[in-house]
PDB file of C-alpha atoms in Angstrom:
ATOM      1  CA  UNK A 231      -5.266 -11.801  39.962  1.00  0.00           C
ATOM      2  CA  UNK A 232      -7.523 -10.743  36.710  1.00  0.00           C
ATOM      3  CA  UNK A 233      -5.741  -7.628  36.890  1.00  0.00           C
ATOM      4  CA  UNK A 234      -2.095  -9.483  36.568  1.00  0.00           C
ATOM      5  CA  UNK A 235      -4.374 -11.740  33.613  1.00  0.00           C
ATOM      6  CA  UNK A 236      -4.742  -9.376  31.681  1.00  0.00           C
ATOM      7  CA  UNK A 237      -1.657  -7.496  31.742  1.00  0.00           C
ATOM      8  CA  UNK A 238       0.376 -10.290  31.004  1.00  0.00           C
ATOM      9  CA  UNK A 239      -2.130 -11.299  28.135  1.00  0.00           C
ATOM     10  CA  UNK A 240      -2.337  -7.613  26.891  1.00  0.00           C
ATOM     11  CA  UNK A 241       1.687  -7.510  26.665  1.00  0.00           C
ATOM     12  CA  UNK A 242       1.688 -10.762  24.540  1.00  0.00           C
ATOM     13  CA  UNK A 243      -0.811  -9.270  22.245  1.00  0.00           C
ATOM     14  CA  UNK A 244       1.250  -6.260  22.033  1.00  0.00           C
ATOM     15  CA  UNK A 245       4.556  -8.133  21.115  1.00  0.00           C
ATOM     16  CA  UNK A 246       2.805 -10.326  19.022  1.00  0.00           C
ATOM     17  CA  UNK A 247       1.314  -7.142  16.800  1.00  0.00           C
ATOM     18  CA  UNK A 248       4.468  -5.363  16.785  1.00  0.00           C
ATOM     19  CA  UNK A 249       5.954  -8.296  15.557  1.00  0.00           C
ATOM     20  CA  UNK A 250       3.494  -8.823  12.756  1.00  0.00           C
ATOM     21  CA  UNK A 251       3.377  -5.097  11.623  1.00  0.00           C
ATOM     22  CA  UNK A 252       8.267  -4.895  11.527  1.00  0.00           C
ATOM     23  CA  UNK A 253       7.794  -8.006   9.299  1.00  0.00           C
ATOM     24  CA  UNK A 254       5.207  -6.482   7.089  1.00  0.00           C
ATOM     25  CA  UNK A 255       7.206  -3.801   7.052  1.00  0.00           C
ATOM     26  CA  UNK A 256      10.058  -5.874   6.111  1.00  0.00           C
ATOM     27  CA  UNK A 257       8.437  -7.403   3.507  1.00  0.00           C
ATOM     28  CA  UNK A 258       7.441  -3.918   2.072  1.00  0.00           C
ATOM     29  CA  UNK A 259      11.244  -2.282   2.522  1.00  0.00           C
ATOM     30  CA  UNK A 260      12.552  -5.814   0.719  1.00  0.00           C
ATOM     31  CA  UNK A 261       9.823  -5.040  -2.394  1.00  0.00           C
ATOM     32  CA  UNK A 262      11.266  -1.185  -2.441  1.00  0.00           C
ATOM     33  CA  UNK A 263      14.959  -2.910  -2.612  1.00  0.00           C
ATOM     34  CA  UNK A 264      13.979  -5.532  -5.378  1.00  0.00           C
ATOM     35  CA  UNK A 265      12.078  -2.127  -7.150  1.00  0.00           C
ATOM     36  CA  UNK A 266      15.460   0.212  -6.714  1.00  0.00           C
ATOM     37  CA  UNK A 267      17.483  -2.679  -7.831  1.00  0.00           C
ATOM     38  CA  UNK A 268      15.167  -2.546 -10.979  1.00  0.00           C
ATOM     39  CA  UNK A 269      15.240   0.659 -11.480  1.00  0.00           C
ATOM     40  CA  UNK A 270      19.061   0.809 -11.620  1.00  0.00           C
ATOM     41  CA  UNK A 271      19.160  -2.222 -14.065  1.00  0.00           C
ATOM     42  CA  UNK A 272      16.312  -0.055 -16.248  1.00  0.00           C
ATOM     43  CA  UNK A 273      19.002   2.764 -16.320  1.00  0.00           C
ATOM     44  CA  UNK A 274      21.735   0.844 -17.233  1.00  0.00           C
ATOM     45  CA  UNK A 275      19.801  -0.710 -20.148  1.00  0.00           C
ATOM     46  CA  UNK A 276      18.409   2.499 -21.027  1.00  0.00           C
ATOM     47  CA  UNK A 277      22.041   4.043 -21.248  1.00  0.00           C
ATOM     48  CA  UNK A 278      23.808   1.081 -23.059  1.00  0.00           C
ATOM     49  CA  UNK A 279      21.007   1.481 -25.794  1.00  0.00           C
ATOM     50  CA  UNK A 280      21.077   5.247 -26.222  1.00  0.00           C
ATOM     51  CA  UNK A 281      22.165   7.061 -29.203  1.00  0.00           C
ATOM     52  CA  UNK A 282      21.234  10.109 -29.312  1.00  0.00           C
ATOM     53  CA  UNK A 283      22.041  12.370 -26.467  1.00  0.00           C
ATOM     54  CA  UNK A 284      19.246  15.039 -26.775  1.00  0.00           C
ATOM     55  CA  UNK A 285      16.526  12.445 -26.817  1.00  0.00           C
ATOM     56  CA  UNK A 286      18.835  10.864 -23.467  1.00  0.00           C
ATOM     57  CA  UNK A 287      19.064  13.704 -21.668  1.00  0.00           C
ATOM     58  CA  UNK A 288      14.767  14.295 -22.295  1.00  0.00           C
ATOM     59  CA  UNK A 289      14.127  11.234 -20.955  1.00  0.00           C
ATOM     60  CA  UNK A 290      16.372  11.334 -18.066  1.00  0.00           C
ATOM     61  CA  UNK A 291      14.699  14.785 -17.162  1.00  0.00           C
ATOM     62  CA  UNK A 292      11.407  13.992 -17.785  1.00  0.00           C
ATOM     63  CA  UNK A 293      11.043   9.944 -16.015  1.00  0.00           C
ATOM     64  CA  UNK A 294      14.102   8.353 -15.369  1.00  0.00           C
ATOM     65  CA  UNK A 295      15.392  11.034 -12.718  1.00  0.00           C
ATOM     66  CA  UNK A 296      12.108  11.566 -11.133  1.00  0.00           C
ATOM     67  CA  UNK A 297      10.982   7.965 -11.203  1.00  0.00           C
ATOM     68  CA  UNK A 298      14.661   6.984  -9.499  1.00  0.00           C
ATOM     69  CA  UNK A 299      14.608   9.348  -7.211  1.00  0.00           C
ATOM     70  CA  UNK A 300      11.156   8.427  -5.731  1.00  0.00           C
ATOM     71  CA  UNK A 301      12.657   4.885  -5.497  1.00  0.00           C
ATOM     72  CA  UNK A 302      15.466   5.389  -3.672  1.00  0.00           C
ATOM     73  CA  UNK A 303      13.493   8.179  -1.778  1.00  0.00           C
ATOM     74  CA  UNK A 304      10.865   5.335  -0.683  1.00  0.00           C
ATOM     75  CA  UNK A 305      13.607   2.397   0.428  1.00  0.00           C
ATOM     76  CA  UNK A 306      14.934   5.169   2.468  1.00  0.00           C
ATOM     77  CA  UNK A 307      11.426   6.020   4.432  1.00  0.00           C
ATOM     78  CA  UNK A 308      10.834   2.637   5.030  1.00  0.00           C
ATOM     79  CA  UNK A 309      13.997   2.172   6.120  1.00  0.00           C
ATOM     80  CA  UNK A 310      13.260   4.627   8.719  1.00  0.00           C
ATOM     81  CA  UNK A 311      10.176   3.636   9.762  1.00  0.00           C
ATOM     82  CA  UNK A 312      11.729   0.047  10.485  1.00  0.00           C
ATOM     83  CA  UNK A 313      13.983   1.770  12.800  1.00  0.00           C
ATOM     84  CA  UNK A 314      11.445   3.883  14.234  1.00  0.00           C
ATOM     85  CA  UNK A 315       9.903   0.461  14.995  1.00  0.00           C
ATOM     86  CA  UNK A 316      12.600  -1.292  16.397  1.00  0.00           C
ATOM     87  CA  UNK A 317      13.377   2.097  18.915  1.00  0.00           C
ATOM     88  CA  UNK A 318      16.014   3.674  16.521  1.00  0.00           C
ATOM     89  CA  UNK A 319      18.650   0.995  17.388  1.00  0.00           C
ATOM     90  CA  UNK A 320      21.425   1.675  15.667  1.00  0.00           C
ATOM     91  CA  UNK A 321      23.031  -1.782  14.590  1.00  0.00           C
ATOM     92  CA  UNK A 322      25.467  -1.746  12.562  1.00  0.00           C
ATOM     93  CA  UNK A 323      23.592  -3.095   9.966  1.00  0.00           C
ATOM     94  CA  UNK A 324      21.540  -0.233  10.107  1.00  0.00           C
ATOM     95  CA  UNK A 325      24.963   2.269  10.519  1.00  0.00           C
ATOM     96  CA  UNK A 326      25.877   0.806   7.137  1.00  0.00           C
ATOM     97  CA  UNK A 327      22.338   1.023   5.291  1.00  0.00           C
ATOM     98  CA  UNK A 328      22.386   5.000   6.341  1.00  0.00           C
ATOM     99  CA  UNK A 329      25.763   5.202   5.184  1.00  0.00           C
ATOM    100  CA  UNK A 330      24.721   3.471   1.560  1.00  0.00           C
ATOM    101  CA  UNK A 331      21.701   6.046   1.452  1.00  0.00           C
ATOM    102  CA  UNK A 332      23.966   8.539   1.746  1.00  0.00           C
ATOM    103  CA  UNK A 333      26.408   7.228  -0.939  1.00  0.00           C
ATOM    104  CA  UNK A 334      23.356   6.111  -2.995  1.00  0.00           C
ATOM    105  CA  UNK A 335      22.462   9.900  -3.629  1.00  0.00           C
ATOM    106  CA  UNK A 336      25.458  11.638  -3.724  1.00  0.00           C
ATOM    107  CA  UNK A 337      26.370   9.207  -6.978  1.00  0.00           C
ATOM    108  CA  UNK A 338      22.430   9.763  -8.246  1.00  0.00           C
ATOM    109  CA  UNK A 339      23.800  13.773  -8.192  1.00  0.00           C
ATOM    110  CA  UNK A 340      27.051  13.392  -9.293  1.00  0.00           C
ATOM    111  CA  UNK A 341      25.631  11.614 -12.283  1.00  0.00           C
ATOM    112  CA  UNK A 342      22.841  14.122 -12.894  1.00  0.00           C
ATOM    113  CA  UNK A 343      25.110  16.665 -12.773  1.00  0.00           C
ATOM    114  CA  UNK A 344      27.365  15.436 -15.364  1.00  0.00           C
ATOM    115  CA  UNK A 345      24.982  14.408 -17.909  1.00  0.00           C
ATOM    116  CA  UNK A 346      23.721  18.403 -17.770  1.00  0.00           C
ATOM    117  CA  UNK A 347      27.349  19.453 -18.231  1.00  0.00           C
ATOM    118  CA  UNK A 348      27.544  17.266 -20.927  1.00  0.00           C
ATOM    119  CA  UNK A 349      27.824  19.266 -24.686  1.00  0.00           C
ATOM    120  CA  UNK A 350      25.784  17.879 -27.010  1.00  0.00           C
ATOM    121  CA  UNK A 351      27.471  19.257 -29.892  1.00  0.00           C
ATOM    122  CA  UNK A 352      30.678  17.528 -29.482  1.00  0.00           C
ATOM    123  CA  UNK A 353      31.414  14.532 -31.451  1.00  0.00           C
ATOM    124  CA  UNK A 354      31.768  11.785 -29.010  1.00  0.00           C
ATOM    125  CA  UNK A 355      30.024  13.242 -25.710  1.00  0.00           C
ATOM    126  CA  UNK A 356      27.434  10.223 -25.906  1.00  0.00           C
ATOM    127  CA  UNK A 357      30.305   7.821 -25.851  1.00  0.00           C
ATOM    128  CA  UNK A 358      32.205   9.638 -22.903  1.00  0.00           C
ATOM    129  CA  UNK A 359      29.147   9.815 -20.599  1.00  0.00           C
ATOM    130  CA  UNK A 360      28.637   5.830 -20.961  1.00  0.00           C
ATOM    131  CA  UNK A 361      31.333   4.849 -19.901  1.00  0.00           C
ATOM    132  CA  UNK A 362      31.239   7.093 -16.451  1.00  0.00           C
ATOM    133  CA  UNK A 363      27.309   6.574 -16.175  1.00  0.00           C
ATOM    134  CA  UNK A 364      27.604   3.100 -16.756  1.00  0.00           C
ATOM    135  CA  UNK A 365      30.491   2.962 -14.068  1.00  0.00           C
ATOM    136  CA  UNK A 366      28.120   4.665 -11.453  1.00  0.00           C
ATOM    137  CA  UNK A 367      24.876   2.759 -12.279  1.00  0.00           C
ATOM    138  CA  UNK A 368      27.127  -0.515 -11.555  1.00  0.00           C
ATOM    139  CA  UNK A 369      28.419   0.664  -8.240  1.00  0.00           C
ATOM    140  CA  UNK A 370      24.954   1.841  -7.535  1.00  0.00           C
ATOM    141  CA  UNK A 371      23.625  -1.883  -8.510  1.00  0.00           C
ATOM    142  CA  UNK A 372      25.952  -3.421  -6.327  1.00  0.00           C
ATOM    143  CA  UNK A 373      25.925  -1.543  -3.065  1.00  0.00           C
ATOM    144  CA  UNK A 374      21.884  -1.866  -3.326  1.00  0.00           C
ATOM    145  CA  UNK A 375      22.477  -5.846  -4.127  1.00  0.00           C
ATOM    146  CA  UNK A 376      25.249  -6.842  -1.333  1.00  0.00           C
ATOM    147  CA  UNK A 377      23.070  -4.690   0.963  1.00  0.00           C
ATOM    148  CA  UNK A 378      19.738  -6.364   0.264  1.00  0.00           C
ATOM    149  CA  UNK A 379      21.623  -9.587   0.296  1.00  0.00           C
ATOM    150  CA  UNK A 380      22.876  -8.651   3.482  1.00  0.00           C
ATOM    151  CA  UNK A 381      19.128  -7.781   4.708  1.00  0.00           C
ATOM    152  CA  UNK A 382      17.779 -10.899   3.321  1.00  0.00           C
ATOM    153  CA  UNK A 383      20.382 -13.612   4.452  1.00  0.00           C
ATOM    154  CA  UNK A 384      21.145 -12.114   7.759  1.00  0.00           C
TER     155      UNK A 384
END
């Protein structure tokens, strides 16, 4: 009889501490979504108030590019590591956050890799990369917002 006890009581505890440690997790993937979302709106500011593109494409090198990629690097692992904890069920709300990962760094790249292609020495080359930068920080913005909303409403 002690024997069933304390299994049953040991299983409670065990739910009960899982439980605890996927909502702290929760709460620290929701503060690495609230960070990336940020970090996005930093960019776009960053890029509407550029002028020069030299001192743009510095920056970007040196902290922007680093510093987003870390973001996005760390809502991915704990992304992971919530799935880990649930058994790697694959929800479709989780199919869809891969998916956005995915689609999240192929548009960080593409980006990158226009602004080095980009000539500084032509006349309007600032102007040009705006407008598509600023189209892929937006799309960026919102896949991380209806996604997080998505998270935290559901």
């Amino acid at each position: 009889m002690l024997v069933v006890i304390c299994i049953v009581f040991s299983g409670v505890w065990y739910n009960f501490t899982m439980n605890e440690m996927y909502n702290m997790g929760l709460g620290i993937h929701s503060v690495g979504e609230i960070v990336l979302l940020a970090v996005i709106l930093g960019n776009i500011l960053y890029l509407k108030m550029a002028t020069s593109l030299k001192k743009y494409k510095r920056v970007m090198s040196v902290v922007l590019v680093p510093f987003t990629a870390s973001v996005i690097g760390f809502a991915i692992f704990t992304g992971i590591v919530m799935m880990a904890a649930k058994h790697l069920d694959f929800t479709l709300e989780n199919i869809v956050m891969i998916l956005i990962s995915l689609i999240l760094i192929f548009l960080e790249v593409k980006r990158i890799k226009n602004l080095r292609y980009v000539n500084a020495n032509k006349e309007r080359a600032l102007e040009a990369y705006k407008a598509f930068g600023l189209k892929i920080l937006l799309l960026e913005f919102l896949l991380v917002l209806l996604i997080s909303l998505w998270m935290w409403l559901i």
